[in-house]
Phi, psi and omega in degrees: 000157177202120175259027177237132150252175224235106178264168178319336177269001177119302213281183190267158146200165195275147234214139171284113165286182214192147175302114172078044175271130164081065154208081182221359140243135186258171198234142166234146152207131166313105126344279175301326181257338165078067245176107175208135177188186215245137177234150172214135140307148145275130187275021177266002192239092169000062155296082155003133175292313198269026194266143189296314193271020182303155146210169346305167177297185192259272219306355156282334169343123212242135193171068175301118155281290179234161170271088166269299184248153157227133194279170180299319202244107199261153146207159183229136158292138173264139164262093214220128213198144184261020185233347173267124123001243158000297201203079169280178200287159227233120154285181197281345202256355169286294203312315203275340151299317162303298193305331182278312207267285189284341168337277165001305205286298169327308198275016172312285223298306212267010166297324168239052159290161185226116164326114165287126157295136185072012184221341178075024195202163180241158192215146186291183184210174188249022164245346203268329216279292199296331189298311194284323182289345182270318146345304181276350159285316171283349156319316168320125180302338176280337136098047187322147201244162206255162221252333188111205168313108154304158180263322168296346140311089198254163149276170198294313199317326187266001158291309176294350174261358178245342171221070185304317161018306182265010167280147177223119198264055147282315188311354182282018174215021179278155169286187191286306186315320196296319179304307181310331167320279175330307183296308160321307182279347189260343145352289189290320213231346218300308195283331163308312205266007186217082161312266172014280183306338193270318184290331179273349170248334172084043158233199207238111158340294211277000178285132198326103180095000164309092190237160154271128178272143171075039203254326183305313174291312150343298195284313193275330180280319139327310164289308172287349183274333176308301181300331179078069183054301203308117176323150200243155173209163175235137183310342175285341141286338183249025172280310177321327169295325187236069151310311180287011154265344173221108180256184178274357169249026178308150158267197173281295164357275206296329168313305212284321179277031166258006159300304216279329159296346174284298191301359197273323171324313172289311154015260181295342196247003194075357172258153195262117176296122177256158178107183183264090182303349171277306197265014124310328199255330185294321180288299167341318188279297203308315153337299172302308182281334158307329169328296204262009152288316174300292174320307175284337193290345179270351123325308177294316168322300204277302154220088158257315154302356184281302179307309169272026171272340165304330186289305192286337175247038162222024191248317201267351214246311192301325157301314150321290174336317191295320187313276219294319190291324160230072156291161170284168201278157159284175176291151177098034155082338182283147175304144188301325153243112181315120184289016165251349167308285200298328183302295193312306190299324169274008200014063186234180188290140179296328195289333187278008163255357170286306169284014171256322156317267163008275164311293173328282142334335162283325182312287191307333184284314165302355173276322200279332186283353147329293193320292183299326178273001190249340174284273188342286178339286189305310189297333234252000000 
């Protein structure tokens, strides 16, 4: 931290301190664009660890655990302070000269990244790895001078010539998480868990930074080499493509013989099935069956609203119908309208506007005979 800053004339002045005050210049380099020069923050401007819109990005930052991913946008802190000695803070035409001084180093690291096949990324290599740590060395205010190839770095390949041993042919049938999964551990542990290998190059595990490198592009290059030409799918994409292999009434029986009916399809079509294929298709079923959970509630929705819209308009059909039931009758005892008149209009069965008369004409005769015992009741 530093709560003092440099304002434009040079002099100092006070500052709210901040995360990463008076580290605010770098060495960058463009992956993608093969792109490397000297970057400055404005240091009047806060930077946030976790902030998105940060550049250079945080996750490019170069402070390697292990090798694995390479960001589109690398960066190294110059280690530059207006209190070192050493390396005090760099105007632009110093920075672009540093940058110029370390350029080699760039076109090192990115001559030798190693393509993940079928991903559009790149994976280290353990020349491109020692290129970036000799970046960060000349970054240093002591301005340490590069060391080369480390040695406790092996690549996979030259880990698999001293130990075919350590190939496993499963790996020609991992989905990508898995591979990656994979690529990762022999990352973290490849060279602890496989003496053989440290002993046949004569290096020492335990030494600071000791990794196998390049193991994701090995592993993904591997698969492909496996595959023969034949196109790769992961099962999990391809039951959606084969409705008729996992439906919502599959039983578990069937779950469980559904490796060997998948790959025998996948085959017959020429494609290398990638993944765990039982728990692609149960995750398959279980979907499907959620689908057709989704379907009824949404059916069932639909119709409940239908009935009561059926309700509410045989509710208006049934009021009217009641008007028209009491009128008066005509002469001669006939009704003002024939129920069998009113059935058609109402398009309901002549017996049910007959019991609805019916019904009607008894209510009223039970209200008036009510009616007549509650006047006797008053005379009495």
């Amino acid at each position: 931290m530093a709560c003092k800053y440099l304002d434009s004339k040079g002099s100092y002045v006070q500052g709210k301190a901040h995360f990463e005050a008076g580290h605010y210049q770098r060495l960058v380099l463009d992956v993608r664009r093969g792109e490397f020069y000297f970057h400055c923050d404005d240091w009047r401007m806060p930077r946030g660890l976790h902030k998105s819109d940060r550049f250079p990005p945080s996750n490019g930052l170069w402070a390697p655990f292990h090798w694995l991913r390479v960001a589109d946008v690398l960066s190294w802190t110059i280690d530059s302070h207006h209190t070192f000695e050493q390396r005090p803070y760099l105007t632009r035409e110093e920075g672009n000269a540093f940058a110029r001084e370390v350029a080699p180093l760039a076109e090192s690291l990115l001559r030798n990244l190693q393509p993940v096949p079928g991903t559009g990324v790149f994976d280290w290599s353990a020349e491109s790895a020692s290129a970036g740590m000799d970046i960060q060395a000349a970054c240093s205010r002591h301005r340490h001078p590069p060391r080369g190839r480390r040695p406790e770095l092996v690549n996979m390949a030259e880990a698999v010539s001293v130990c075919p041993q350590l190939i496993q042919d499963r790996w020609a049938n991992l989905d990508d998480k898995h591979l990656n999964e994979e690529a990762e551990g022999l990352n973290r542990f490849g060279l602890h868990n496989n003496p053989a290998i440290t002993e046949a190059l004569g290096i020492d595990p335990d030494t600071d930074g000791a990794s196998l490198v390049g193991t994701r592009a090995w592993l993904y290059e591997y698969r492909v080499t496996a595959a023969a030409g034949r196109p790769m799918q992961s099962a999990a994409s391809f039951f959606p493509t084969h409705p008729e292999l996992v439906t919502a009434e599959t039983t578990t029986a069937e779950l469980w013989a559904m490796p060997a009916k998948a790959r025998a399809a996948a085959e017959a079509e020429g494609i290398v099935l990638l993944g765990d294929t039982e728990h692609a298709a149960d995750a398959r079923r279980t979907q499907l069956r959620m689908e057709v959970l989704d379907e009824l509630a949404t059916r069932s929705e639909v119709h409940s609203e239908a009935e009561a819209t059926v309700k509410s308009r045989r509710y208006a059909v049934y009021a009217y119908l009641y008007r028209a039931l009491s009128w008066e009758a005509r002469h001669g005892g006939e009704p003002a309208v024939s129920d069998t008149r009113l059935a058609e209009l109402a398009r309901l069965n002549d017996r049910i506007v007959a019991r609805l008369r019916a019904q009607l004409d008894q209510e009223i005769t039970e209200e008036r005979d009510r009616s007549q015992r509650w006047h006797e009741y008053d005379r009495k």
